[in-house]
Short mmCIF file of C-alpha atoms in Angstrom, two decimals:
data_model
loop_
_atom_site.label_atom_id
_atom_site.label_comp_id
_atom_site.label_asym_id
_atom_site.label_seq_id
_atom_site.Cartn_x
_atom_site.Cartn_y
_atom_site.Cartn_z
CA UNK A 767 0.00 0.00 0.00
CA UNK A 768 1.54 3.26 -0.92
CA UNK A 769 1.06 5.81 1.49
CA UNK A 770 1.03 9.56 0.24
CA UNK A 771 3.28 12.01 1.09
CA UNK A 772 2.25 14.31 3.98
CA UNK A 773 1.16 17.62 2.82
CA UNK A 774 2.85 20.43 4.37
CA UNK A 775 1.67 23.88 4.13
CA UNK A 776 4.35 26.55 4.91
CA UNK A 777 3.17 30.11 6.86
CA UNK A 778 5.37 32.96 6.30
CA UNK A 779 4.59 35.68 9.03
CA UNK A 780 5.64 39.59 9.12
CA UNK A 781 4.15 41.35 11.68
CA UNK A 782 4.09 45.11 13.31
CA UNK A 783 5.87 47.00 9.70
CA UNK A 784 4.99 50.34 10.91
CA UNK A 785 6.03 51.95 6.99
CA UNK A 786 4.91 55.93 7.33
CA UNK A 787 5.72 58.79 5.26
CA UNK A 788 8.33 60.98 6.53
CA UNK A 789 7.77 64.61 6.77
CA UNK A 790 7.87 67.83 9.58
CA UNK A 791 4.64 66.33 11.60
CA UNK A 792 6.68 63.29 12.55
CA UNK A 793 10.61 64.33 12.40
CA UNK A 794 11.49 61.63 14.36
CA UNK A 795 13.80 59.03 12.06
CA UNK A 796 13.23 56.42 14.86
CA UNK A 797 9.63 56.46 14.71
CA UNK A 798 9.97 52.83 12.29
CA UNK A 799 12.60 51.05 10.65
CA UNK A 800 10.44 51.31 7.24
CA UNK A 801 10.41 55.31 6.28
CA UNK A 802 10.14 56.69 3.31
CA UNK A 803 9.71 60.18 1.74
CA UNK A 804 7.49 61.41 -1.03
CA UNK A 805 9.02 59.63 -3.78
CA UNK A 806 8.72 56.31 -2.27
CA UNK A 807 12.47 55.57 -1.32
CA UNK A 808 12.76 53.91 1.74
CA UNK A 809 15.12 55.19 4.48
CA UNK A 810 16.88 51.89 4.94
CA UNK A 811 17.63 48.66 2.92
CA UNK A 812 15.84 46.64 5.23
CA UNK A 813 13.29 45.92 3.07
CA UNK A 814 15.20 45.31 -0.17
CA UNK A 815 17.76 42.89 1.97
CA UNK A 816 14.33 40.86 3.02
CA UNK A 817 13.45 40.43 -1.00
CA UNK A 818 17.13 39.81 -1.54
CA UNK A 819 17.46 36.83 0.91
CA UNK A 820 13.82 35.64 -0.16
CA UNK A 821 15.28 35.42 -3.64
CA UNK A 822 18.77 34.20 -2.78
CA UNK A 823 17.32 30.78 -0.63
CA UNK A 824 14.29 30.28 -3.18
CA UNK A 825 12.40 30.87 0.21
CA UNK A 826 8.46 29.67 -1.01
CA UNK A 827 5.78 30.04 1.39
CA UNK A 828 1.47 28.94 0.36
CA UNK A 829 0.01 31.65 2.62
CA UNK A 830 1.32 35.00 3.75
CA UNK A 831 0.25 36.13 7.23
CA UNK A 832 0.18 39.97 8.74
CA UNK A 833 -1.27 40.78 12.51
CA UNK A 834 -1.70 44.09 12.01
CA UNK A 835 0.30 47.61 12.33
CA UNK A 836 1.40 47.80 8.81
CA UNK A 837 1.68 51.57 9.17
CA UNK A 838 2.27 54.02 12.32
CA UNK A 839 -0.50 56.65 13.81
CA UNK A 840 -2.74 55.44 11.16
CA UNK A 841 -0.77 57.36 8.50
CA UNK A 842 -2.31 57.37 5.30
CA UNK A 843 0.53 57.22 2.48
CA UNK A 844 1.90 54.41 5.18
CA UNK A 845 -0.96 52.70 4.83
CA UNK A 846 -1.43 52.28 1.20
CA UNK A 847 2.86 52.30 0.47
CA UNK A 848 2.54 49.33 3.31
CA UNK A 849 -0.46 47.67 1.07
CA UNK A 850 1.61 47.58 -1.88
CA UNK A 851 4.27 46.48 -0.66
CA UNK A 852 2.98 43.70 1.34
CA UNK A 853 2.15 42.51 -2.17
CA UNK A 854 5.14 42.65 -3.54
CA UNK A 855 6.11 40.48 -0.61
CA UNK A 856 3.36 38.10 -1.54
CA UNK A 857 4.99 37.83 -4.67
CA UNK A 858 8.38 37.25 -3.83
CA UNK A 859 7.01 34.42 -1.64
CA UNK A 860 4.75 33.26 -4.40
CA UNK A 861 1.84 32.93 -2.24
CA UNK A 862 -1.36 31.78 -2.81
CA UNK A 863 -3.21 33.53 -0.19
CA UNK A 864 -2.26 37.06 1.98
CA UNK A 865 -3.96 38.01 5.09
CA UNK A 866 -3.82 40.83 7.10
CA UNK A 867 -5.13 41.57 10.37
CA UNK A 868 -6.00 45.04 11.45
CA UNK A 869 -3.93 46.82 14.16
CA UNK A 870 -4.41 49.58 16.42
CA UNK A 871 -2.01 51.85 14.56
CA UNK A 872 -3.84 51.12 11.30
CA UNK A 873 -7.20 52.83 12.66
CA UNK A 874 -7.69 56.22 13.23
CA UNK A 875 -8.38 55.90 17.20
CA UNK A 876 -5.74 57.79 18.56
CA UNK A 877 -7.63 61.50 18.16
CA UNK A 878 -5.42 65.34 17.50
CA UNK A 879 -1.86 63.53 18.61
CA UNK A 880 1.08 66.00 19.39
CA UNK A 881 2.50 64.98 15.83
CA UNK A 882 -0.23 66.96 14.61
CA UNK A 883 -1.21 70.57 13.20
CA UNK A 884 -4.57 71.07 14.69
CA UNK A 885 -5.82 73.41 11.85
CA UNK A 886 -4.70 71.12 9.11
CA UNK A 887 -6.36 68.13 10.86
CA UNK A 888 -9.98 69.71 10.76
CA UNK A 889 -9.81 68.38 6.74
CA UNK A 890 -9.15 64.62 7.77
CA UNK A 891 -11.92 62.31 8.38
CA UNK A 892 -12.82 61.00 11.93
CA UNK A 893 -13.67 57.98 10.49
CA UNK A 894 -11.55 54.96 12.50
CA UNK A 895 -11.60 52.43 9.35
CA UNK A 896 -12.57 54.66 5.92
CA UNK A 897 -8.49 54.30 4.81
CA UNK A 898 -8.52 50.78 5.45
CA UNK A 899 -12.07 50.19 3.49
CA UNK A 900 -10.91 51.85 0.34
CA UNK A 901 -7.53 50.40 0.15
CA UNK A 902 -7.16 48.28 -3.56
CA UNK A 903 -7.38 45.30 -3.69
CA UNK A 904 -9.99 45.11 -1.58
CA UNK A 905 -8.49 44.53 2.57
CA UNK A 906 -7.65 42.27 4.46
CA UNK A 907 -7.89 39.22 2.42
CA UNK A 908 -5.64 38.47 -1.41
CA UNK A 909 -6.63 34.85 -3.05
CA UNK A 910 -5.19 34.48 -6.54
CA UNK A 911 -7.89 34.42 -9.37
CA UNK A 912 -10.31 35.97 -6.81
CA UNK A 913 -12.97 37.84 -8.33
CA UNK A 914 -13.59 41.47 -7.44
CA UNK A 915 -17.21 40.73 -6.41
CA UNK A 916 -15.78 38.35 -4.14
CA UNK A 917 -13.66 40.26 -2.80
CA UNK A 918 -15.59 42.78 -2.41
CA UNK A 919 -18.33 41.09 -0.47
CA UNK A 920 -15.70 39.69 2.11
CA UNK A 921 -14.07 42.95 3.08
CA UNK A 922 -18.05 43.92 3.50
CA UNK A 923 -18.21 41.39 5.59
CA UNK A 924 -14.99 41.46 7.47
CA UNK A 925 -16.18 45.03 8.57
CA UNK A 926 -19.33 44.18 9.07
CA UNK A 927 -18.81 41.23 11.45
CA UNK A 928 -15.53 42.22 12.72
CA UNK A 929 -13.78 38.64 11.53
CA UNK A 930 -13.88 37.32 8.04
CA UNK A 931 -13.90 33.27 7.77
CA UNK A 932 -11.85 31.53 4.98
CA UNK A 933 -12.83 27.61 4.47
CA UNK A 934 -12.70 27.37 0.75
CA UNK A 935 -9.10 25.93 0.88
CA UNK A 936 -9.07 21.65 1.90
CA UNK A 937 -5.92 22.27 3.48
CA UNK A 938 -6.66 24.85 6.14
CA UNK A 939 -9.24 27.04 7.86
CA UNK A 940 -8.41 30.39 8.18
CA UNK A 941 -9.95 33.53 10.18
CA UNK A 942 -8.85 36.93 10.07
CA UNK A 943 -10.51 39.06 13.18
CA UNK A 944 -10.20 42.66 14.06
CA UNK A 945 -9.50 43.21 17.52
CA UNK A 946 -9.53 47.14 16.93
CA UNK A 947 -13.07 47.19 15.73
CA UNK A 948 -14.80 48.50 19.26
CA UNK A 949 -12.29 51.65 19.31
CA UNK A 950 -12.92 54.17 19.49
CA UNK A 951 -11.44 58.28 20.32
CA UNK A 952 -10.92 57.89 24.32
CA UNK A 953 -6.92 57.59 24.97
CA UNK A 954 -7.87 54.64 27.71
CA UNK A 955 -8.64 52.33 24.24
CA UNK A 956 -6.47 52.94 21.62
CA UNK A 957 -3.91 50.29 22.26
CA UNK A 958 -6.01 47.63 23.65
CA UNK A 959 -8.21 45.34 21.64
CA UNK A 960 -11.13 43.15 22.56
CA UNK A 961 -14.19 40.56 20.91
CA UNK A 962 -17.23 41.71 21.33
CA UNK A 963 -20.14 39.40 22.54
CA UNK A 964 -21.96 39.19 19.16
CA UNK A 965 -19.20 38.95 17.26
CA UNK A 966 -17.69 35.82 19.55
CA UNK A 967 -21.37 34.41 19.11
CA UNK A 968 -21.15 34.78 15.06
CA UNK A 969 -17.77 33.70 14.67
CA UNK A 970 -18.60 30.11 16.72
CA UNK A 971 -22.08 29.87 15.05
CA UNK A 972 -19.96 29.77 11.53
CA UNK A 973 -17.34 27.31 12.98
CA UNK A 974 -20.13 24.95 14.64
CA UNK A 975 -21.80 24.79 11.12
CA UNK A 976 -18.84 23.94 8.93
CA UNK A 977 -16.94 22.13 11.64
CA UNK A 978 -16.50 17.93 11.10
CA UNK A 979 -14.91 15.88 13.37
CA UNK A 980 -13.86 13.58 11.07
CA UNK A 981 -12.28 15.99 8.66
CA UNK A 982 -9.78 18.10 10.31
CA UNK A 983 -7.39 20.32 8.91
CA UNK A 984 -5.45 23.05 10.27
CA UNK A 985 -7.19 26.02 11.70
CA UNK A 986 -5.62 29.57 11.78
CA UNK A 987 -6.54 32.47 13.70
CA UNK A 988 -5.13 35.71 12.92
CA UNK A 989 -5.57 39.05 15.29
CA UNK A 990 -3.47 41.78 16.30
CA UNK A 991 -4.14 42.02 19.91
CA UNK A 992 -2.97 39.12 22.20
CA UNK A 993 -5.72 36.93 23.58
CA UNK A 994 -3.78 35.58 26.35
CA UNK A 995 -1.33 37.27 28.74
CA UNK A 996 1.71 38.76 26.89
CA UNK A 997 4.17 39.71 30.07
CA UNK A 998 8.08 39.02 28.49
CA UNK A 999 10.72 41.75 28.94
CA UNK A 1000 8.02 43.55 31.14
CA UNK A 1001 6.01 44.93 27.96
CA UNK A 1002 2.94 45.59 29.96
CA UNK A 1003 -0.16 43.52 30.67
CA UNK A 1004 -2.46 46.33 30.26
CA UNK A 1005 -3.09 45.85 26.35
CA UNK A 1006 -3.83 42.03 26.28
CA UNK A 1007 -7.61 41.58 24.52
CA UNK A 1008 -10.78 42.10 26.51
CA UNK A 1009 -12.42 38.57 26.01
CA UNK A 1010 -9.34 36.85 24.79
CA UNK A 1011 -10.57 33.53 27.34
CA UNK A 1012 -13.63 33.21 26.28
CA UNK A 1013 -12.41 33.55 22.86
CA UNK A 1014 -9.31 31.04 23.06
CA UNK A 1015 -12.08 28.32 25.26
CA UNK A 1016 -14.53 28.57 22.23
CA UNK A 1017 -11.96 28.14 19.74
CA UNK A 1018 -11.03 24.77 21.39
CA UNK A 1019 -14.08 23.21 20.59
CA UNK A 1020 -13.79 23.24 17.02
CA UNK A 1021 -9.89 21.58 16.69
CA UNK A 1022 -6.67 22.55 16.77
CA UNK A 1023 -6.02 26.21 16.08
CA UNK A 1024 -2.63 28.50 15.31
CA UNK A 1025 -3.38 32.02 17.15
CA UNK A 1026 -0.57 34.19 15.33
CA UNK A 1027 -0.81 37.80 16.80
CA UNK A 1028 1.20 40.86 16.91
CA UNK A 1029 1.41 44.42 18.96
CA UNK A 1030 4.01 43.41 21.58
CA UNK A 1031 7.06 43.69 18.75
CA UNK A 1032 8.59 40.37 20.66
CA UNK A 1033 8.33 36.80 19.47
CA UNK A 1034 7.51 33.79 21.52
CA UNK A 1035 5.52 30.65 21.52
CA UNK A 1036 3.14 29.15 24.01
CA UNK A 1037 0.76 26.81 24.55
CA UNK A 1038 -3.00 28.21 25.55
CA UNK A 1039 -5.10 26.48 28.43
CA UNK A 1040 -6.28 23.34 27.90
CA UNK A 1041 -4.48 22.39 25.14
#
């Protein structure tokens, strides 16, 4: 009997980019490793030396994964420059599928900051997600050969819901959630994230109806906020997401899921509660 071979499916991960436009409102060169002016050069060769070595070690990956903060203080030339390059990243990897997740510097909930002219800012919009929404291709989700229509109706419904489910693929499940979705202006919430009750009701209503026992694959759950306690090289504990429990208990009654997350800028790997 010939067995077959074991499919693997490889996850590259870049998380917490920060790219934003440098100009006089934000003089500070430190502010991200991924500047650029105007004209679209980048400060650094960070970037390029990431394609480089991608190219150099025929590095392939199937999916391409982003928790959030692909631009600083919701900057909006960050924000698209980020997009685009994201998918030139995608491309390098020769992905199938990009996510992103959206992070709490990609959504205008910080309010007037110091960086900011106070006259000038009476022409921006208040909204916290408007950038995000008309970004091209459609956010947070890239398939190849995806229709527009499609596309279309999942960012809909990614905003809508605050998570978007992906189970078209046979080798993995995928959800993309938005931790940022209930901020909003007041400076006490916009670093934290949290699930709403409806949205953690939704989101295990869809898994419960496409969930089988007897067909598991590999379930991914992509967020930008931490659902469990994040306390290495004493980054704080205040930020960690409001319902993150109840949200990692759920999620274990529906197989074995991957929680990749960003936010704290430092890498580590645990185990959740229970399994």
């Amino acid at each position: 009997m010939n067995t077959p071979k074991d499919k693997v499916l490889k996850i590259a991960v870049v998380s917490d980019l920060h790219f934003i436009e440098q100009s006089e409102s934000i003089p500070n060169e430190h502010t991200s490793w991924l500047t650029f002016n105007q004209k679209k050069d980048l400060s650094s060769a960070l970037w390029e030396n990431l394609l480089s070595k991608i190219e150099s070690d025929d590095l392939r990956a199937d999916i391409l994964l982003c928790p959030g903060d692909i631009t600083t203080y919701a900057n909006k030339p960050g924000l698209e420059f980020a997009w685009e390059k994201l998918q030139e990243l995608r491309d390098s990897f020769k992905c199938e599928l990009m996510a992103v997740a959206t992070g709490n510097h990609d959504v205008e909930s910080r309010g007037l900051s110091h960086l900011d002219n106070p006259i000038r800012q009476l022409d921006n919009s208040t909204d916290l997600i408007e950038n995000l929404k008309m970004l091209s291709p459609p956010y947070p989700l890239l398939i190849n050969n995806q229709s527009n229509k499609k596309s279309h109706e999942r960012r809909v419904f990614y905003f809508g819901s605050d998570y978007l489910l992906y189970d078209d693929h046979e080798d993995y499940r995928l959800v993309i959630f938005n931790s940022c979705a209930r901020h909003n202006q007041l400076k006490t919430e916009y670093e934290r994230g949290r699930i709403a009750k409806s949205t953690l009701a939704w989101l295990e209503s869809s898994l419960n109806k496409i969930h089988d026992i007897k067909k598991p694959k590999p379930s991914i759950f992509l967020c930008h906020h931490h659902p469990m306690p994040h306390t290495s090289k004493e980054l704080g504990e205040y930020d960690t997401m409001h319902g993150g429990e109840l949200l990692t208990k759920m999620l274990l009654n529906y197989g074995d899921w991957l929680i990749i997350h960003g936010h704290k800028h430092h890498a580590t790997l645990n185990y959740t509660q229970g399994g």
